[in-house]
XYZ file of C-alpha atoms in Angstrom:
344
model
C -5.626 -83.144 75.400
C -3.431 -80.484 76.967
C -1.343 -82.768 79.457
C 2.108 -83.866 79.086
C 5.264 -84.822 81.836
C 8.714 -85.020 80.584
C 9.761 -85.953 84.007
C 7.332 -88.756 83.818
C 8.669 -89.634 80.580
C 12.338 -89.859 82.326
C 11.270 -92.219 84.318
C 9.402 -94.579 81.699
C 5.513 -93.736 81.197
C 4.779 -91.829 78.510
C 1.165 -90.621 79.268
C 1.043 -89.095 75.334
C 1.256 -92.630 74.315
C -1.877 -94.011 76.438
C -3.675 -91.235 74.783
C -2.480 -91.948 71.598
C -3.158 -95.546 72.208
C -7.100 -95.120 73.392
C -7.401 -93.048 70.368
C -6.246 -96.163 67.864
C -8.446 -98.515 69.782
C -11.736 -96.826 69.405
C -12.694 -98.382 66.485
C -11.917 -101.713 67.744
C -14.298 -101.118 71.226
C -17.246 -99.694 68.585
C -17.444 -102.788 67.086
C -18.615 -104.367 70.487
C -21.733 -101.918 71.144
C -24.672 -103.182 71.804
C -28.156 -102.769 73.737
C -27.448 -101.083 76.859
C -23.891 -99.757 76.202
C -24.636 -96.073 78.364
C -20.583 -94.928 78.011
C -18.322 -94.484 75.298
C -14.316 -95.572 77.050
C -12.315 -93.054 78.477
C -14.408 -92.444 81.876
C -13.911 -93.040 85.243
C -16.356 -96.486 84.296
C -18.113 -98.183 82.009
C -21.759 -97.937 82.062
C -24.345 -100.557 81.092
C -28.153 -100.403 81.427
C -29.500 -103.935 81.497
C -32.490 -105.155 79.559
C -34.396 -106.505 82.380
C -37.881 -107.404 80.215
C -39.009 -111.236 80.689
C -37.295 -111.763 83.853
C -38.282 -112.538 86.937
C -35.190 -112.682 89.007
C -32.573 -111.751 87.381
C -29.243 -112.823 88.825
C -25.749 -111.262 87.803
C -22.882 -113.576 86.855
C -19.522 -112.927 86.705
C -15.741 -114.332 86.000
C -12.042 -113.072 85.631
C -9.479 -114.587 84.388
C -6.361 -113.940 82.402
C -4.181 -115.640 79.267
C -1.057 -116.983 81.684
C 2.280 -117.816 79.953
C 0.486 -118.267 76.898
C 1.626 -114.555 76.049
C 5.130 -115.642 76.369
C 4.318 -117.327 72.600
C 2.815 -113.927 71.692
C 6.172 -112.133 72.668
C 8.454 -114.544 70.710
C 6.331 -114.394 67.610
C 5.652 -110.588 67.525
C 1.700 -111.371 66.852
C -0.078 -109.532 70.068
C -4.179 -109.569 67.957
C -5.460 -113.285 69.304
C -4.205 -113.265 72.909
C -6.947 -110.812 73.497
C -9.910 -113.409 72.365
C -8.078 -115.694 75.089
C -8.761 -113.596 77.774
C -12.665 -112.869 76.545
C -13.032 -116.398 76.483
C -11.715 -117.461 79.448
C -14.029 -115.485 81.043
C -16.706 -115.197 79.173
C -17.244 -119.415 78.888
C -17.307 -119.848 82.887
C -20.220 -117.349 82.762
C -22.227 -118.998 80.309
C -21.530 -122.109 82.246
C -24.127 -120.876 84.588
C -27.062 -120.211 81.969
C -26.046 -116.304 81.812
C -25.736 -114.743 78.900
C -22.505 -111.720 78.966
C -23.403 -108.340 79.387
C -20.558 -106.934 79.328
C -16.160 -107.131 79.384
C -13.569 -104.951 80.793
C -9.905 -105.565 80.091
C -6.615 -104.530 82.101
C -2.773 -104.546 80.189
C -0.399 -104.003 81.909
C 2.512 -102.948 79.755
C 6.722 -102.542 80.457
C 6.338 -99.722 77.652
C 2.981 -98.376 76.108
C 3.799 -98.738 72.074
C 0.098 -97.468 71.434
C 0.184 -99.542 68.196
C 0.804 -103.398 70.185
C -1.915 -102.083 72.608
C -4.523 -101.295 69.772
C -3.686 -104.573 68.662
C -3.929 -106.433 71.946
C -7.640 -104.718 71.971
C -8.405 -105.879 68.530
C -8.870 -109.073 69.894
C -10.442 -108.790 72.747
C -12.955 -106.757 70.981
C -13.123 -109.673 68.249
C -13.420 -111.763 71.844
C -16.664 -109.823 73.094
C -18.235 -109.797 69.358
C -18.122 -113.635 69.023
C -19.300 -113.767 72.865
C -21.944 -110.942 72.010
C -21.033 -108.680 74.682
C -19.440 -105.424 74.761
C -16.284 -104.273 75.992
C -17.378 -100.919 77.930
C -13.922 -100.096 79.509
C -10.778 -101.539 80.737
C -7.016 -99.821 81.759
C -3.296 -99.570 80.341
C -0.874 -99.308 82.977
C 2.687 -98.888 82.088
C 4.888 -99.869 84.261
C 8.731 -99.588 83.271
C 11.175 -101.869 85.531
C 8.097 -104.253 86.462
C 7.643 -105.826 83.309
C 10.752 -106.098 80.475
C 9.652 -103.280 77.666
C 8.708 -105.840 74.963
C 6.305 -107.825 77.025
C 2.938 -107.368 79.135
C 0.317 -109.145 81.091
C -3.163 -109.627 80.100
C -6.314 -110.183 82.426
C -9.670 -108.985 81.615
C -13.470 -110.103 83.793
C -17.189 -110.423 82.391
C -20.614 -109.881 83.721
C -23.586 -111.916 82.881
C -27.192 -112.164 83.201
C -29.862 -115.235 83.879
C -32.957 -115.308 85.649
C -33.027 -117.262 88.477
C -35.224 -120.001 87.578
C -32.589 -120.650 84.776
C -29.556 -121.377 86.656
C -27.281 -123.886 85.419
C -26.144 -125.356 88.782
C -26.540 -129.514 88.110
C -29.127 -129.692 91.071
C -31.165 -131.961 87.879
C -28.250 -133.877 87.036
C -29.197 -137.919 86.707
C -27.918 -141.182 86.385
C -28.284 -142.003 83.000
C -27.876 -138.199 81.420
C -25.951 -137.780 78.477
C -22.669 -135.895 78.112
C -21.847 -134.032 74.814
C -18.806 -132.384 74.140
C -18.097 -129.139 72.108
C -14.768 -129.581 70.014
C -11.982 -127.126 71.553
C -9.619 -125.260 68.925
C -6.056 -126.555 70.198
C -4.585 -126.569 73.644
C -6.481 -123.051 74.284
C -4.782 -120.685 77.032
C -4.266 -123.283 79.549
C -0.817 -125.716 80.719
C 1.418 -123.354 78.997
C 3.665 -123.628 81.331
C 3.886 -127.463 80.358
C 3.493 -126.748 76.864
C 6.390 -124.504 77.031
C 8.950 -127.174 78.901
C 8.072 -130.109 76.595
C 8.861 -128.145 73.446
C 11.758 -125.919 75.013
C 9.536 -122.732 73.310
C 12.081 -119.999 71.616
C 12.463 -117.860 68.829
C 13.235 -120.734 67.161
C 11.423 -123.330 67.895
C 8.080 -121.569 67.770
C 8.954 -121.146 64.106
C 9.677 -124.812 62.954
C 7.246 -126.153 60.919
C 5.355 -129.540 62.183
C 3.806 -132.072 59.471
C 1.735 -133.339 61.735
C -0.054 -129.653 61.982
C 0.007 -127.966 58.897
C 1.776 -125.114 60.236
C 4.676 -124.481 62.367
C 4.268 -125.025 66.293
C 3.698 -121.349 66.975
C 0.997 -121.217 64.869
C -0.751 -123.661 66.040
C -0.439 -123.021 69.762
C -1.247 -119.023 69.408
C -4.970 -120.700 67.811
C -7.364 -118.885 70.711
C -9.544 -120.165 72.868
C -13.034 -121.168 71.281
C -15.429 -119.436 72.304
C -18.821 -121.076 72.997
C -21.099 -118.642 74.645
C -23.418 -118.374 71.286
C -24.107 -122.238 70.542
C -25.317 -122.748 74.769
C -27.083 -119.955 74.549
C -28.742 -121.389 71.376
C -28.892 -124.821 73.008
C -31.118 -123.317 76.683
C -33.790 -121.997 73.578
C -34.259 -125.993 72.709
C -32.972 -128.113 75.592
C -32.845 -128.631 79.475
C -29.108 -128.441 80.397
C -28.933 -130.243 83.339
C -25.029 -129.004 83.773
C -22.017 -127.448 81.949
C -18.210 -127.905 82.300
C -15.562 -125.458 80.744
C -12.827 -127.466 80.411
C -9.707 -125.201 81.569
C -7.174 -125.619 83.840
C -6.986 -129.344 85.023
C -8.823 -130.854 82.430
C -11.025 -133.433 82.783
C -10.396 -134.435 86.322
C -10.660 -131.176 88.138
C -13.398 -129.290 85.707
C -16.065 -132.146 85.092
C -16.376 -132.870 88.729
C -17.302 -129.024 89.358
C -20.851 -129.976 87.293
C -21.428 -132.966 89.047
C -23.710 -133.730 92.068
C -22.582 -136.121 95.245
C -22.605 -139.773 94.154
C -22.634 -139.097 90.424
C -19.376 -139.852 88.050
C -19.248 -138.819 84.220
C -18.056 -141.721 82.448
C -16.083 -140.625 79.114
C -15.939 -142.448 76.030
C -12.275 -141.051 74.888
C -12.658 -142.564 71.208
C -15.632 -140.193 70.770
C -13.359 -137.353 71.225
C -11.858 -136.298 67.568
C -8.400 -136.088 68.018
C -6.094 -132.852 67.529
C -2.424 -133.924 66.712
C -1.208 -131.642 69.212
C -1.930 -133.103 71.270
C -0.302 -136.793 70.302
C 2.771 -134.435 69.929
C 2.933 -133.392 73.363
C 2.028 -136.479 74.778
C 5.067 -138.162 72.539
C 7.459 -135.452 72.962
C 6.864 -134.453 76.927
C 6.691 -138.656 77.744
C 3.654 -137.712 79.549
C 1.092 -140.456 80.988
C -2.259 -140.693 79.485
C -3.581 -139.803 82.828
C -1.579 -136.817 83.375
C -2.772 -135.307 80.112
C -6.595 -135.429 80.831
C -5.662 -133.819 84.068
C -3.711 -130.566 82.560
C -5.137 -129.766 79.097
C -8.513 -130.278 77.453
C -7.569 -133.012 75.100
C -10.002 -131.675 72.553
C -13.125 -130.705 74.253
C -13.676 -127.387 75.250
C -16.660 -127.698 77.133
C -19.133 -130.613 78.214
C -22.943 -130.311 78.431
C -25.401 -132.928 80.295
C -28.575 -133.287 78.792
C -31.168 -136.035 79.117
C -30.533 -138.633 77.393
C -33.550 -138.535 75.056
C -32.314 -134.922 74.160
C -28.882 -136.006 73.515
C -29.086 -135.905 69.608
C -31.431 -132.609 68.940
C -28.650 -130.901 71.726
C -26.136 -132.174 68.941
C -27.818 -130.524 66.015
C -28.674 -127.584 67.882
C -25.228 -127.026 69.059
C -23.925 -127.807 65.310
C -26.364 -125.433 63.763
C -24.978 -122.851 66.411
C -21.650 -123.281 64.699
C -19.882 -125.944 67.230
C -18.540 -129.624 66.501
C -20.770 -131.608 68.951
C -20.450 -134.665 70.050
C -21.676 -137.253 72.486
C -18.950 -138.039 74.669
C -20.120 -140.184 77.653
C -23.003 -140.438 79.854
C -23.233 -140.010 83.648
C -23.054 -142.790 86.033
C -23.813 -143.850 89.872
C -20.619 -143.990 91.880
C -18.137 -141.236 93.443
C -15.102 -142.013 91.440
C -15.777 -138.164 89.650
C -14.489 -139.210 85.983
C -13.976 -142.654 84.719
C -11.399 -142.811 81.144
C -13.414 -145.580 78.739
């Protein structure tokens, strides 16, 4: 491609480099085709042509969301090719929340300077992101932006689109008294109360290197673990069993994500011992002095996302969502009352 600035340049965007940089990530978006991918990247938008066979309605579903100071981690520790799985998932699990399965992903990084290399990188993830979410990633943008953002670091933010027909919404209109919640086992603290997570262990370029006993790797390590990514075992689960409601377990925890799921007059009651426990959690509880309370109401304390099923379904949803390649669990069961969620 014959185009070029110096003056450009001068002043801080190199538009060689996003050439340069589309070029390296090619590879990385071809691994994401599938059905219905019309458009290679590098136009004006991505094209998809929906498989609309089977359905009667079908109704489009989508989400946006971004990784948040969980990049600051990234930054300190040099390692830019998981942060983009983050932002797939974060997305990509609130759509599947609603019985869609995820068409299709577009990314946006916004960069201080383009090193085409870190960008590639940044895409190699979220292309690992849309492959474990089976979607594809059909375009996105790189905007460099010298004197907004410091040269070394970036912002990451991405959306899906889904697909469900209509008569298989997930919206919790069946939800019961007496329904049976199972949890999916999250990875670590996942992209969410970073900013938390960052205060309680005074995160540096050293302290993201010290090695914890407790985790089997240093602290950096295990905080950069992405997001889990569950779109593949619900999907799997709606072939066997009636799910009556889903939760993705984000921002909030417990207390502001479960009550999304639930109807008027119905409270999930959680069984917290049935939860198997991730010790980074017991390390930011001891080292932040944080209330038990407090930390179901900011992070996901080890569940990633909760599914209501009947309760005679309750143990094939398990092994379904096992076989599918999650730790299930039952986790509670839903109750009369208002109180939203109840700590047992």
């Amino acid at each position: 491609m014959n185009s070029f600035s110096d003056r450009y340049k001068e002043a801080g965007v190199d538009v060689t480099a996003g050439y340069k940089a589309v070029e390296l990530m090619k590879n990385h978006v071809a691994r994401t085709k599938i059905p219905g991918v019309v458009s290679g990247i590098g136009g004006f938008g991505g094209l998809f042509q929906p498989d609309l066979g089977g359905m009667e309605e079908p109704v489009l579903v989508s989400g946006t969301d971004g990784v948040g100071t969980k990049l600051k981690l990234a930054f300190l520790m040099d390692k830019h090719d998981t942060v983009g799985i983050d932002c797939v998932a974060m997305c990509a699990n609130d759509v599947v929340c609603c019985g869609a399965k995820p068409l299709f992903f577009l990314d946006y990084v916004a960069v201080g300077k383009n090193v085409p290399e870190k960008v590639a990188e940044i895409v190699s993830g979220i292309a690992e992101g849309c492959v474990q979410s089976g979607c594809a990633l059909i375009g996105g943008e790189t905007a460099e932006m010298p004197g907004f953002y410091p040269v070394d670091e970036y912002d990451l933010a991405g959306f899906c689109v889904g697909m469900v027909d209509r008569k298989k919404i997930i919206d919790g209109s069946k939800l019961a008294e007496g329904d049976v919640l199972v949890g999916l086992a999250s990875s670590g603290v996942h992209s969410n109360g970073f900013s938390l997570v960052r205060k309680v262990f005074d995160i540096n370029e050293k302290t993201v290197n010290r090695y914890v006993d407790e985790l089997g790797m240093t602290l950096g390590e295990c905080l950069l673990t992405p997001t889990k990514l569950y779109v593949k075992p619900i999907l799997a689960l709606m072939e066997q069993c009636e799910i009556k409601a889903v939760s993705h377990i984000t921002g909030g925890g417990f207390f502001e994500n479960i009550p999304r799921m639930l109807k008027d007059g119905l409270t999930a009651k959680i069984n917290t011992a049935a939860i198997p426990k991730l010790p980074i959690f017991d390390l930011l509880q001891k080292e932040g002095d944080i209330p038990t309370r407090e930390m179901y109401n900011t992070f996901n304390m080890g569940v990633g996302m909760c599914v209501a099923v009947a309760k005679e379904q309750a143990q094939a949803a398990v092994e379904t969502l096992k076989a599918a390649g999650a730790d299930a669990f039952i986790m509670g069961e839903v109750v009369s009352g208002g109180e939203g969620v109840v700590l047992c």
